[in-house]
XYZ file of C-alpha atoms in Angstrom:
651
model
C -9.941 -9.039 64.997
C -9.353 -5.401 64.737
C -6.342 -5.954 62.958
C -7.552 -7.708 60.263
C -10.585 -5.364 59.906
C -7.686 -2.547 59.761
C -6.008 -4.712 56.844
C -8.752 -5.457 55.180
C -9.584 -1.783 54.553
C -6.287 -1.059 53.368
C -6.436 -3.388 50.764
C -9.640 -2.113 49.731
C -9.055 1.384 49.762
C -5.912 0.972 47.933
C -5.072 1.008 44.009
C -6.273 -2.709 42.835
C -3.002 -4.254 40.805
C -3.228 -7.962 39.551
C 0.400 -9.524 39.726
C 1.538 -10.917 36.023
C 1.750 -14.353 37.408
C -1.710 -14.666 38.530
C -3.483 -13.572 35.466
C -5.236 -16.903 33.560
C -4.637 -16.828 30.037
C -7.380 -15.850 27.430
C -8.998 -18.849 26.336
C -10.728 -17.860 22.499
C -14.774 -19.260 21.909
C -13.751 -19.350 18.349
C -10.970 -20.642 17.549
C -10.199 -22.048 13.980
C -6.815 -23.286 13.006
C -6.581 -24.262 9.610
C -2.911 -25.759 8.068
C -4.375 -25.302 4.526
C -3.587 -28.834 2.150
C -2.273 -30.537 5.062
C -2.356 -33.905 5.782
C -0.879 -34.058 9.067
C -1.710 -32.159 12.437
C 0.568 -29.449 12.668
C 1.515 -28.153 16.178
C 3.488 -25.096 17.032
C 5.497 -24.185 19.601
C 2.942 -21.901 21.804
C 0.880 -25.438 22.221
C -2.023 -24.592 19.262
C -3.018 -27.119 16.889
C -4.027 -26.177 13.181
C -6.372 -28.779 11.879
C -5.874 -30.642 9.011
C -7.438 -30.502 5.241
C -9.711 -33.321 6.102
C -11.045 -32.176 9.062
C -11.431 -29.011 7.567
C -13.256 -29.963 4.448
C -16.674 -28.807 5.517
C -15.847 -25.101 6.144
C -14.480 -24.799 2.562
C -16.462 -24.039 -0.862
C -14.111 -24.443 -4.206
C -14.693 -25.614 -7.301
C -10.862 -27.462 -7.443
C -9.054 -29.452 -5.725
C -5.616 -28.370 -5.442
C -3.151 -28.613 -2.849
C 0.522 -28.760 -2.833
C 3.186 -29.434 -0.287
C 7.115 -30.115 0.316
C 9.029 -32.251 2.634
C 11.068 -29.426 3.805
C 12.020 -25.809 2.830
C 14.374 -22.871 4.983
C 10.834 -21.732 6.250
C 10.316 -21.020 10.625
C 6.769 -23.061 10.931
C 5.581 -26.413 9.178
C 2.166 -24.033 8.364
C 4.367 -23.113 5.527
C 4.813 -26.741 4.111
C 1.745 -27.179 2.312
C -0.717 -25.112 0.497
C -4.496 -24.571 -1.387
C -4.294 -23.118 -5.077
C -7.322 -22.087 -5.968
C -8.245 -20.880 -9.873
C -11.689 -19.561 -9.358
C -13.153 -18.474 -6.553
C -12.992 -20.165 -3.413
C -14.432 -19.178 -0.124
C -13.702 -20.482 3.660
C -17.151 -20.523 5.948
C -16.684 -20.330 9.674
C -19.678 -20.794 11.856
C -19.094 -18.103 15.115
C -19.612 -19.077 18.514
C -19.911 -15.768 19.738
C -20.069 -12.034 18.255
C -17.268 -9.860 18.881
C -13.482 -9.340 17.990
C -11.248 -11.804 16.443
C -7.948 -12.151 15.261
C -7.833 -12.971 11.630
C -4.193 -14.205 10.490
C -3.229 -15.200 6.318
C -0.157 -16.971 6.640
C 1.407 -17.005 2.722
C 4.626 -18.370 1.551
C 5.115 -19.290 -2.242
C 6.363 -22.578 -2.266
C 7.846 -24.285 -5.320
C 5.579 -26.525 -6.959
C 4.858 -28.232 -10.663
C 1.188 -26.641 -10.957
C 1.424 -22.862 -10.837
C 4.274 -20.462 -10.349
C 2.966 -18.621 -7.094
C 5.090 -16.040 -7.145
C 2.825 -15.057 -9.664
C -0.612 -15.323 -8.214
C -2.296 -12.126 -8.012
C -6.402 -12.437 -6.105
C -8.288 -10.280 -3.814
C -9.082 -11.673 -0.440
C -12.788 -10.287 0.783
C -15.292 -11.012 3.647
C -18.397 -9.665 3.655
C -17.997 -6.526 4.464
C -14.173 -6.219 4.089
C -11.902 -6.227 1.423
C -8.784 -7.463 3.277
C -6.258 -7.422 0.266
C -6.250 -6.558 -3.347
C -4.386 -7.455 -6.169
C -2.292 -9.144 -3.845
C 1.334 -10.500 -4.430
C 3.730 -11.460 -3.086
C 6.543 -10.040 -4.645
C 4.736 -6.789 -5.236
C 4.876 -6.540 -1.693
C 7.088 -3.645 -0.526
C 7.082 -5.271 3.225
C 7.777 -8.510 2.630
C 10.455 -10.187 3.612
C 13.381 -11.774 1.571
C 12.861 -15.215 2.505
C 8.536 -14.610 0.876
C 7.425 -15.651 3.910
C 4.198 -13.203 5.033
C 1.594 -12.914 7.493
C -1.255 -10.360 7.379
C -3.077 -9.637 10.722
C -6.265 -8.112 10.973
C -8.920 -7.531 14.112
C -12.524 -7.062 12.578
C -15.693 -6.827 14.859
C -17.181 -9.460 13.786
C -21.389 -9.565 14.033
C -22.854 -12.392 11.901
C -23.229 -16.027 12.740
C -21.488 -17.051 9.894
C -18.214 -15.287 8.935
C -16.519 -15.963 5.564
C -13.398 -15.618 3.863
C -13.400 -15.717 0.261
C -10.547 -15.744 -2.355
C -10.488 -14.210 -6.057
C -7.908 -14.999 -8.438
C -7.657 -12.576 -11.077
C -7.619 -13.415 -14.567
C -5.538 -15.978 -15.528
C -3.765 -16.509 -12.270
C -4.548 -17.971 -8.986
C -5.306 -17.930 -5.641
C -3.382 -19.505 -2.761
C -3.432 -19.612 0.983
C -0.884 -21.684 3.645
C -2.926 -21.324 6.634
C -5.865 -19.392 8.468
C -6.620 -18.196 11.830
C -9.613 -17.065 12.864
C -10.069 -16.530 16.428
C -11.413 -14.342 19.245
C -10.015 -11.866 20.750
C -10.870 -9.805 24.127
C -13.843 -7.266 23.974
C -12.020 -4.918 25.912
C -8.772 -5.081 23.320
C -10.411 -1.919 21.652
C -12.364 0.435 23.059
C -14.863 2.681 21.014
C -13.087 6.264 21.974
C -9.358 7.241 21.546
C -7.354 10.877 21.116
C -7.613 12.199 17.652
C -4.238 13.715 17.253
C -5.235 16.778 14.947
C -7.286 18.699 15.577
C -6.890 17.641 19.331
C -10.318 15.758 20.119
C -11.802 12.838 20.913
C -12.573 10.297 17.941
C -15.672 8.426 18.476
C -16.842 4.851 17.150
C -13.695 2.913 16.390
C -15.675 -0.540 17.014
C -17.069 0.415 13.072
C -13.772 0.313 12.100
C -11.970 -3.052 10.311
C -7.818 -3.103 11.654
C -4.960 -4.288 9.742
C -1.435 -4.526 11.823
C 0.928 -2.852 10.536
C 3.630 -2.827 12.981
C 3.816 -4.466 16.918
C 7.093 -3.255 18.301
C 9.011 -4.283 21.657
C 10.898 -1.285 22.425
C 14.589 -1.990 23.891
C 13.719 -5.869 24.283
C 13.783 -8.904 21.824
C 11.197 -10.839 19.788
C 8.315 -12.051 22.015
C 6.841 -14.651 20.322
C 2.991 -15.668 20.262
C 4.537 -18.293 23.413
C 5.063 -15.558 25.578
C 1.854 -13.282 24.119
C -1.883 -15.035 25.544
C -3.278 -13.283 22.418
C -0.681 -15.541 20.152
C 0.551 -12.163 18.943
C 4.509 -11.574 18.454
C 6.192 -7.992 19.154
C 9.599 -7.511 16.955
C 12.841 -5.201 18.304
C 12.784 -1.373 17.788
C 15.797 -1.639 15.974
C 15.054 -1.592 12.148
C 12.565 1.967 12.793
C 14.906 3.409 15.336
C 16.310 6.772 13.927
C 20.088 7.741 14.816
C 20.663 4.904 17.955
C 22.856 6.783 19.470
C 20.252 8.886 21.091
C 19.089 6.056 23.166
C 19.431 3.179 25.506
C 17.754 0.071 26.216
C 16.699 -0.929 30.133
C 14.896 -3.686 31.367
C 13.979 -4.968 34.978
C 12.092 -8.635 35.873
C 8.880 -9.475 34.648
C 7.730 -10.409 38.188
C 7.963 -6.285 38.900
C 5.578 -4.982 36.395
C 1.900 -4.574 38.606
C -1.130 -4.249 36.410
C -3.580 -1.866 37.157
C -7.408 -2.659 37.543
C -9.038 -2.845 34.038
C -5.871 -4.013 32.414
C -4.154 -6.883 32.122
C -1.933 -9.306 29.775
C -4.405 -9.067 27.208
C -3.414 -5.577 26.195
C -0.197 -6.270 26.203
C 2.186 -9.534 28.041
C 4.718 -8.305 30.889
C 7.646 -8.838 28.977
C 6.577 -5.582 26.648
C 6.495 -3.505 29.875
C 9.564 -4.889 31.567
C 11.695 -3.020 28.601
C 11.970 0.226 27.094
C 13.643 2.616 25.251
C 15.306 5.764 27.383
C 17.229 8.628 26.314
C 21.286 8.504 26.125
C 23.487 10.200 28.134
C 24.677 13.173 25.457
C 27.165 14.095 27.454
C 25.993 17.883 27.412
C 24.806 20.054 30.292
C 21.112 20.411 28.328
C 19.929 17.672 26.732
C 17.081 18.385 24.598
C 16.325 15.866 21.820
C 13.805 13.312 20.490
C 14.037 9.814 19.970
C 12.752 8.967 16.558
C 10.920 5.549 14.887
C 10.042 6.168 11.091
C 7.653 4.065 9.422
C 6.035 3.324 5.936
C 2.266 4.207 5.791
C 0.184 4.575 3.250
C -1.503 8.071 3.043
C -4.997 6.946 1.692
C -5.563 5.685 5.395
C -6.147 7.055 9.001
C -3.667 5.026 11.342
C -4.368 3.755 15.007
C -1.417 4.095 17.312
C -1.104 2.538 20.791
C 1.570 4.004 22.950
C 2.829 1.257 25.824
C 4.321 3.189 29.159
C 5.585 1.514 32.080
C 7.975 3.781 34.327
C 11.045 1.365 35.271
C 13.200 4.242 35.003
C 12.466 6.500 38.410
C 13.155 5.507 41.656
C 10.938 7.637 43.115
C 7.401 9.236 41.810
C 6.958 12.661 39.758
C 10.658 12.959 38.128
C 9.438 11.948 34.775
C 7.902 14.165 32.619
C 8.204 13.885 28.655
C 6.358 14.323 25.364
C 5.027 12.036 22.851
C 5.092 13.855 19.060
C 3.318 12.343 15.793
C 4.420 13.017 12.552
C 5.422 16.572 14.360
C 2.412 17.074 16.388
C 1.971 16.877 19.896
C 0.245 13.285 20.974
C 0.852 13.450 24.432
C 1.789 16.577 26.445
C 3.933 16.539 29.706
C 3.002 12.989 30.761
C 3.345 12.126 34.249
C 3.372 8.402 34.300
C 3.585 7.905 37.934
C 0.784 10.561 38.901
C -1.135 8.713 35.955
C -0.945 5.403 37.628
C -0.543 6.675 40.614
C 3.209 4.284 41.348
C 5.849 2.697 39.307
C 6.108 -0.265 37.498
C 2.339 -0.128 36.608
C 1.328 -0.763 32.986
C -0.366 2.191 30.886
C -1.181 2.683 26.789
C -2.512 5.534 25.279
C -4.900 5.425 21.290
C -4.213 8.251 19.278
C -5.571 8.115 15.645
C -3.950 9.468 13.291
C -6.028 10.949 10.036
C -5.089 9.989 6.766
C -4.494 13.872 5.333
C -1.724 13.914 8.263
C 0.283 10.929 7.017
C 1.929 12.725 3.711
C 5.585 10.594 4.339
C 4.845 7.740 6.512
C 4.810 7.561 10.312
C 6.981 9.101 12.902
C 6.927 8.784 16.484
C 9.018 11.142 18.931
C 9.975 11.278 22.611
C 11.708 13.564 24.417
C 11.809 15.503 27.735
C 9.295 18.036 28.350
C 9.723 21.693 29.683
C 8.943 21.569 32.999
C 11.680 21.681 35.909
C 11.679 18.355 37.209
C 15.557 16.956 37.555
C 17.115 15.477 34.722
C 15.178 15.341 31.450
C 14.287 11.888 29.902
C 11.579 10.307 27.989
C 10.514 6.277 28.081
C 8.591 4.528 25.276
C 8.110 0.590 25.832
C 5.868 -0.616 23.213
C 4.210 0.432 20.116
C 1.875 -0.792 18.080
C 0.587 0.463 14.329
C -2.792 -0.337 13.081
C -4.632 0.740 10.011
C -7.951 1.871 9.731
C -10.627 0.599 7.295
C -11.056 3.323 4.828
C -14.971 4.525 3.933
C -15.416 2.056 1.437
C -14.639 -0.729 4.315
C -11.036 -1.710 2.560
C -8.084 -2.478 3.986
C -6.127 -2.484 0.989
C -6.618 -0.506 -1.961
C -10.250 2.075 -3.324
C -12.304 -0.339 -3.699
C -14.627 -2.114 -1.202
C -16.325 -5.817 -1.768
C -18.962 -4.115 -3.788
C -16.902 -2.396 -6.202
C -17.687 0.964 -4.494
C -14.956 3.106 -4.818
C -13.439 5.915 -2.069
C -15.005 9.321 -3.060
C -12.493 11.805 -3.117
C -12.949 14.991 -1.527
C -13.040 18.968 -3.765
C -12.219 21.971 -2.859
C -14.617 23.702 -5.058
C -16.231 23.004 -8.685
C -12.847 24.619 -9.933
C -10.959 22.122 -8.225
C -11.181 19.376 -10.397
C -11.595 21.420 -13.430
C -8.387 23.049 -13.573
C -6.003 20.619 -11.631
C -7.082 17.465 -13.277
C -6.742 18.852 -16.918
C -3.829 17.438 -17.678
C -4.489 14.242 -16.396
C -7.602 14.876 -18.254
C -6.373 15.550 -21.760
C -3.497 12.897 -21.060
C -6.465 10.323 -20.769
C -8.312 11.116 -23.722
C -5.140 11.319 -25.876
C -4.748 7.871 -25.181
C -8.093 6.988 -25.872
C -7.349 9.348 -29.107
C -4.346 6.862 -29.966
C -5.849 4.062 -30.199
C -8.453 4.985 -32.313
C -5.863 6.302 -34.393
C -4.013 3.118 -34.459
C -7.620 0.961 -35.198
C -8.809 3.670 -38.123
C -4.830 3.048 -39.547
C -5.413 -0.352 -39.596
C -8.607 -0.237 -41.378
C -8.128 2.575 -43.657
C -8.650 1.957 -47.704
C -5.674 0.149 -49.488
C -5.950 2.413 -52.548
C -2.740 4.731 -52.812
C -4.234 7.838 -52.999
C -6.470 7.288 -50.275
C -3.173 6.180 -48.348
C -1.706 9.626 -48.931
C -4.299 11.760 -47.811
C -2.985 11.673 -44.382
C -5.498 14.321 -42.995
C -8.510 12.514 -44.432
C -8.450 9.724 -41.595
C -6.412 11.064 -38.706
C -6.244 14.842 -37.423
C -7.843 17.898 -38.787
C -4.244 19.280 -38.442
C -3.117 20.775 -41.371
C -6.041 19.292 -43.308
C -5.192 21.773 -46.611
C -1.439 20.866 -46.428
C -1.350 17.923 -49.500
C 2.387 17.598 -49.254
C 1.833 16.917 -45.578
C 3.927 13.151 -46.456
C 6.431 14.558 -48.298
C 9.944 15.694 -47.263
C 9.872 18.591 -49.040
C 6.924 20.278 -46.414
C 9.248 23.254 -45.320
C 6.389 25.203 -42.754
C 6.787 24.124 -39.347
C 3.655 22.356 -37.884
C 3.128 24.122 -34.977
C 2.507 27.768 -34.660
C 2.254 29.679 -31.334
C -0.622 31.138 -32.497
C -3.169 28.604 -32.871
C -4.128 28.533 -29.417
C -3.523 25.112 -28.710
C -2.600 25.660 -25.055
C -3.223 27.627 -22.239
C -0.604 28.631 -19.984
C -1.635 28.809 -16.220
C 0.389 30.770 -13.627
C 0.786 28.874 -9.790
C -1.086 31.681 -8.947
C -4.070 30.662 -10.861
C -4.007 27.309 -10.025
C -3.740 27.801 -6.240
C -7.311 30.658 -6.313
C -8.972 28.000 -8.398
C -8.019 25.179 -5.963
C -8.526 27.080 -2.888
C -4.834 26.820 -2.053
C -4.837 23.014 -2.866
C -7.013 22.732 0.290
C -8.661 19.164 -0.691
C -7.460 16.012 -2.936
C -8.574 15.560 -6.608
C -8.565 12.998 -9.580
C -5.179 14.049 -10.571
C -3.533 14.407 -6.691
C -4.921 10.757 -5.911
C -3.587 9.035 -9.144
C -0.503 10.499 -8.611
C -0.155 9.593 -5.147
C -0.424 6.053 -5.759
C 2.016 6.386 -8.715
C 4.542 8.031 -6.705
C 3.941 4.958 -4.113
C 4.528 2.391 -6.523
C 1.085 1.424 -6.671
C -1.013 2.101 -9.949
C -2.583 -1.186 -9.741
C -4.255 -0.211 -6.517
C -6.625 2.240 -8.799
C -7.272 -0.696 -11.952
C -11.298 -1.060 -12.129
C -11.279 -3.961 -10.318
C -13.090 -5.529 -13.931
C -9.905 -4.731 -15.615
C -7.038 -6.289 -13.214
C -5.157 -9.155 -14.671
C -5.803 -7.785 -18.143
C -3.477 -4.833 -17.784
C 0.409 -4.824 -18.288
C 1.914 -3.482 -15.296
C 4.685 -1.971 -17.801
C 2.219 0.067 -19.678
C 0.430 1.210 -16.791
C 3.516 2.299 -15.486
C 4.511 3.960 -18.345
C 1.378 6.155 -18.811
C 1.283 7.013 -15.236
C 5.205 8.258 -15.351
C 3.951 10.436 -18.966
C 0.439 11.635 -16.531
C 3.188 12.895 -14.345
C 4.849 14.866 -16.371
C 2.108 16.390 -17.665
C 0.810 17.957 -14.103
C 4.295 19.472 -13.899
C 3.622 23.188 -12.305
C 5.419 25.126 -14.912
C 4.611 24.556 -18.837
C 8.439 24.578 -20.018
C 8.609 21.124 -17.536
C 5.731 19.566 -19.023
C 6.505 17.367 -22.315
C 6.074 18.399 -26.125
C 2.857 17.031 -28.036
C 5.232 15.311 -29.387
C 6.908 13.584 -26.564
C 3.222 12.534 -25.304
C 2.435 10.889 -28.154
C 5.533 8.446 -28.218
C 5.274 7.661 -24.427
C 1.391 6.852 -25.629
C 2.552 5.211 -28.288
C 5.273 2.794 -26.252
C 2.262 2.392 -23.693
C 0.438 0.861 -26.356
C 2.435 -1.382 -27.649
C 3.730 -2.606 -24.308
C -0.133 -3.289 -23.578
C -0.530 -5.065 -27.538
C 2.394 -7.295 -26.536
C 0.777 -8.387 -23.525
C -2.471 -8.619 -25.094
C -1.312 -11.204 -27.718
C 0.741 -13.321 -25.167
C 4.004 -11.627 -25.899
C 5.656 -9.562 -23.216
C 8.346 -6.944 -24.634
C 11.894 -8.260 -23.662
C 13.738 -4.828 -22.584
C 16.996 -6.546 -22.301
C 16.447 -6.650 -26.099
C 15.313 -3.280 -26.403
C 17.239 -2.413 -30.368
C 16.035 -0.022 -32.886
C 15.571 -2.132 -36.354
C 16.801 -1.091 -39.229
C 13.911 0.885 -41.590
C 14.530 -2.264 -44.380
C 13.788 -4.629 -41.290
C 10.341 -2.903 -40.333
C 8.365 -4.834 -42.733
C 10.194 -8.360 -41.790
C 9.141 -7.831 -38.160
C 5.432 -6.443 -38.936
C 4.010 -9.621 -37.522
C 5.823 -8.782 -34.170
C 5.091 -4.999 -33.043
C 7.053 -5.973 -30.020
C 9.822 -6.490 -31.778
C 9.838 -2.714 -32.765
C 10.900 -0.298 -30.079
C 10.267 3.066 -29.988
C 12.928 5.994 -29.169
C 12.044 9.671 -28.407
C 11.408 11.739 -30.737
C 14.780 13.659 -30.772
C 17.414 10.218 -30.148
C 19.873 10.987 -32.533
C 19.501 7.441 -34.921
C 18.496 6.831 -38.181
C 15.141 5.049 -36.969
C 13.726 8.354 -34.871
C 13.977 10.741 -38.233
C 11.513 10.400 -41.392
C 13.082 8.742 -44.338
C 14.391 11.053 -46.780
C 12.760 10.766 -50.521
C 14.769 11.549 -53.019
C 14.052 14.772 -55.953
C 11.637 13.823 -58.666
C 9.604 11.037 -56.666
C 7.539 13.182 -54.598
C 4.681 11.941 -56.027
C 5.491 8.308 -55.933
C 2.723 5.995 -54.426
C 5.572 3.972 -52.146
C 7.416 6.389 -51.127
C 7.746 6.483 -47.199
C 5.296 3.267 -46.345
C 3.895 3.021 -42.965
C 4.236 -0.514 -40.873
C 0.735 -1.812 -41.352
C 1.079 -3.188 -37.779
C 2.657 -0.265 -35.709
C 1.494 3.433 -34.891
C 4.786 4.394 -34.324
C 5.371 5.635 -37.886
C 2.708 7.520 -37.157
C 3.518 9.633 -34.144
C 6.758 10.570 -36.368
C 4.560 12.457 -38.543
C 4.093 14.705 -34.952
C 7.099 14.576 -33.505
C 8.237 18.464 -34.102
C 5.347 19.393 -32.128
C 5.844 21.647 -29.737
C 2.852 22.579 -27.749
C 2.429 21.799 -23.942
């Protein structure tokens, strides 16, 4: 009797550990699996069942009735056999069992079919308080993969009774969706608090926040698959983010080894992620004092969570491990001491830091290495990693602009901030605006002669008094350095005005989604769809130029104006239906201009100083200066136009 008494409070006083093997697995509340235009029960390999369109008909609000499949394609799951087009609005209903996290998966994959090309489809996808994607595509998508096959992820605290998921085409396109999860997840999978990496605090209140996956990582081990995961979750290899390999070395030891601590289990992450990790290499010097590096793509409009997996299968004994844990070059985690931590080896341990959005100027990086103290021989362990983005203020998860159509308020530095930094976005902008009202008055000016002539009358008040302003013959030069047209602005001024560039502004935020490839992220979200993506680009790459720091970088007047004027007629073309070919991108002939007036398409334009006949005025010969045809303008085309400017010099 007394020595089971003397047992019994052992095991009591004791660290509690639940073996891997004896944990249940999570069973979800809610759990809705959907194999979108599906006709027959699709099961996967981790045992779930996705239910078919028929039985799913009730949770589903469209106003067509399209659905597509294939009897086989090179794709890993039969969700990817079938499919829902939608060309208005269409919205899925889900009727919640209990409040709380869930898993929220969009499985995509653009299969062939005779009723609409969806590698084309561009929609938003929007709850009702998220917007989960927008202007979504899938080849626009700079992490798909090659095969077009792509999930999205998200974890969203979900409160209401009745959840909803509801998809937008944009104009003229369409909508489409393979399959949907929605499920439950555990409420202790995030916790409100975590480590705010700079400055070093706490951060407060992450259950407000919406979470998009970005990356789920199995360092040193394979692909764990959503069998292996309770959550249905899969964790890919290290190997495609692991910087210079060299540096370090996989280990692994038996599942049946790793020991779960009290308050954590499977859920957080399955034994297999803690059986493996990544170690340093033996460098083969007598000091070795390096990192091991991952790099990943993040987008700097949002504030990252990252959750660092430890596990100690490294030491045989406790306290010789000590290392660091860096973000993007700060310092995450300081001198860890996993078994003091966890008080033994083996035993499962993650750490939140969240990561601010001003910090994350070029991606992600995380680094390990040894720390300072004298304990043995340095080293550094990292065994899992996961990436998750943050919902930004305007609740998005993709893009400035939240289900409402609010749109992220970006921060000044100052009333001079804006003022000074965003003038040449400013005037770029307006000259556009400018351009096309110069195009519409050209179009609609009078047909009499004279009228024609009098250049000045309908266009610019530039060199209003100058009547020969058509002719060849004008021998002043049209810009003079001393009309003030510019103001030059030193770095020096710039950086008092902007309080050393302390806080983002119109121009820093358009050209930080320019510079990631994604203009269409800003569109008003009334004007996507009816947008060329070639014109934006094109104006954005002339914006650029503009906000050069030093004036002899930025363009001429003229320059602007023919980048404006290319702009435009990439955006006519697409207007009228007819998208510029740029594989057939040839300067016509000035006795062809007229022929191809119907087609301003048909008509590029080159810069102002290509050497060909078609960038230089026609020259009118002696004695017919004053003749009413001389030098006609294309009727259709501004870019006759813009010639009249293109010796301007002024920045």
């Amino acid at each position: 009797m007394a020595l089971l008494l003397v047992l019994l409070f052992s095991i009591l006083a004791s660290p509690t550990f639940i073996l891997s093997a004896s944990s249940p697995p999570f069973t979800p509340q809610d759990n809705f699996l959907i194999d979108c235009g599906a006709t027959n029960k699709a099961t996967l390999p981790d045992g779930r069942a996705f239910k078919t369109e028929s039985e799913s008909t009730q949770q589903l609000k469209a106003d067509d009735d399209n659905k597509v499949s294939v009897d086989k394609a090179d794709v890993p799951s039969p969700l990817y056999l079938t499919a829902r087009i939608f060309k208005s609005d269409a919205t899925y209903t889900f009727h919640m069992a209990r409040p709380g996290w869930h898993w929220i998966r969009l499985h995509f994959y653009p299969l062939s079919n005779s009723m609409f090309d969806l590698q084309k489809a561009t929609f938003n996808v929007m709850t009702q308080k998220y917007t989960l994607l927008h202007s979504f595509n899938v080849n626009e998508n700079k992490n798909n993969t090659k095969n077009q096959i792509f999930m999205k992820e998200y974890l969203l605290n979900i409160t209401e009774q009745q959840f909803s998921i509801k998809f937008s085409p944009m104009k003229n396109s369409a909508a489409f969706i393979n399959a949907i999860e929605v499920v439950s997840a555990p409420d202790n999978l995030i916790t409100d608090t975590a480590n705010n990496l700079q400055p070093a605090s706490q951060f407060q209140g992450l259950s407000k926040f919406g979470y998009e996956t970005m990356y789920r990582l199995n360092m040193g081990g394979p692909l764990v698959t959503s069998t292996n995961d309770t959550l249905g979750r899969s964790w890919l290899p290290d190997d495609a983010y692991i910087k210079s390999k060299n540096m370090a070395k996989a280990t692994s030891i038996g599942t049946s080894t790793i020991k779960y601590p009290d308050g954590l289990t499977p859920q957080i992450a399955p034994p297999t992620i803690y059986a493996t990790a990544v170690q340093m290499a033996d460098a083969v010097v007598s000091n070795q004092n390096f990192n091991i590096t991952w790099n990943f793509q993040a987008e700097n409009a949002f504030a990252y969570l990252i959750r660092l997996h430890f596990c100690d299968i490294v030491s045989k004994s406790l306290g010789n491990l000590y290392f660091n844990v860096y973000i993007n070059g700060n310092m995450a985690i300081s001198d860890l001491d996993l078994s003091h931590t966890v008080n033994g080896l083996a035993i499962p341990y993650y750490k939140d830091i969240v990561v601010n959005a001003s910090l994350v100027s070029d991606g992600l990086s995380v680094q390990i290495g040894p720390s300072r103290m004298d304990n043995g021989a340095p080293n550094a362990i990292l065994n899992g990693l996961e990436v998750m983005k943050l919902s930004n203020s305007v609740d998005s998860l993709d893009g400035e602009f939240g289900v409402d159509g609010k749109k992220v308020e970006t921060g000044g530095g100052g009333p001079h901030r804006g003022a000074v930094a965003a003038v040449g976005f400013g005037l770029m902008f307006g000259a556009f605006v400018g351009l096309g009202a110069m195009v519409y008055k050209w179009r609609k000016r009078p047909q009499d002669w004279q009228k024609r002539n009098s250049f000045s009358s309908w266009l610019l008040p530039v060199h209003a008094a100058d009547t020969s302003f058509m002719s060849s013959k004008t021998s002043s030069n049209m810009y003079n350095s001393t009309l003030g047209l510019g103001r030059y602005f030193t770095f020096q001024e710039l950086q008092e005005a902007t309080n050393n560039f302390d806080s983002m502004n119109l121009a820093d935020w358009g050209m930080q989604w320019k510079r990631k490839g994604l203009l269409e992220k800003i569109i008003d979200p009334l004007l996507v769809g009816s947008i060329n993506p070639e014109s934006m680009k094109k104006f954005g790459e002339a914006a650029e130029k503009c906000l050069e720091e030093h004036g002899v970088d930025r363009p001429t007047m003229g320059d602007v104006l023919w980048n404006l004027e290319y702009a435009l007629q990439l955006q006519e073309a697409f207007t009228q239906g007819k998208p510029e070919d740029e594989s057939s991108s040839a300067v016509l002939p000035s006795t062809e201009v007229n022929a191809a007036a119907t087609s301003p398409a048909a008509v590029a334009v080159l810069p102002p100083n290509t050497p060909t006949s078609a960038s230089h005025p026609t020259t009118i010969p002696e004695g017919d200066e004053g003749s009413t045809n001389a030098h006609p303008i294309d009727d259709q085309s501004g870019t006759d136009i813009l010639a009249q400017f293109s010796n301007l010099n002024g920045r």
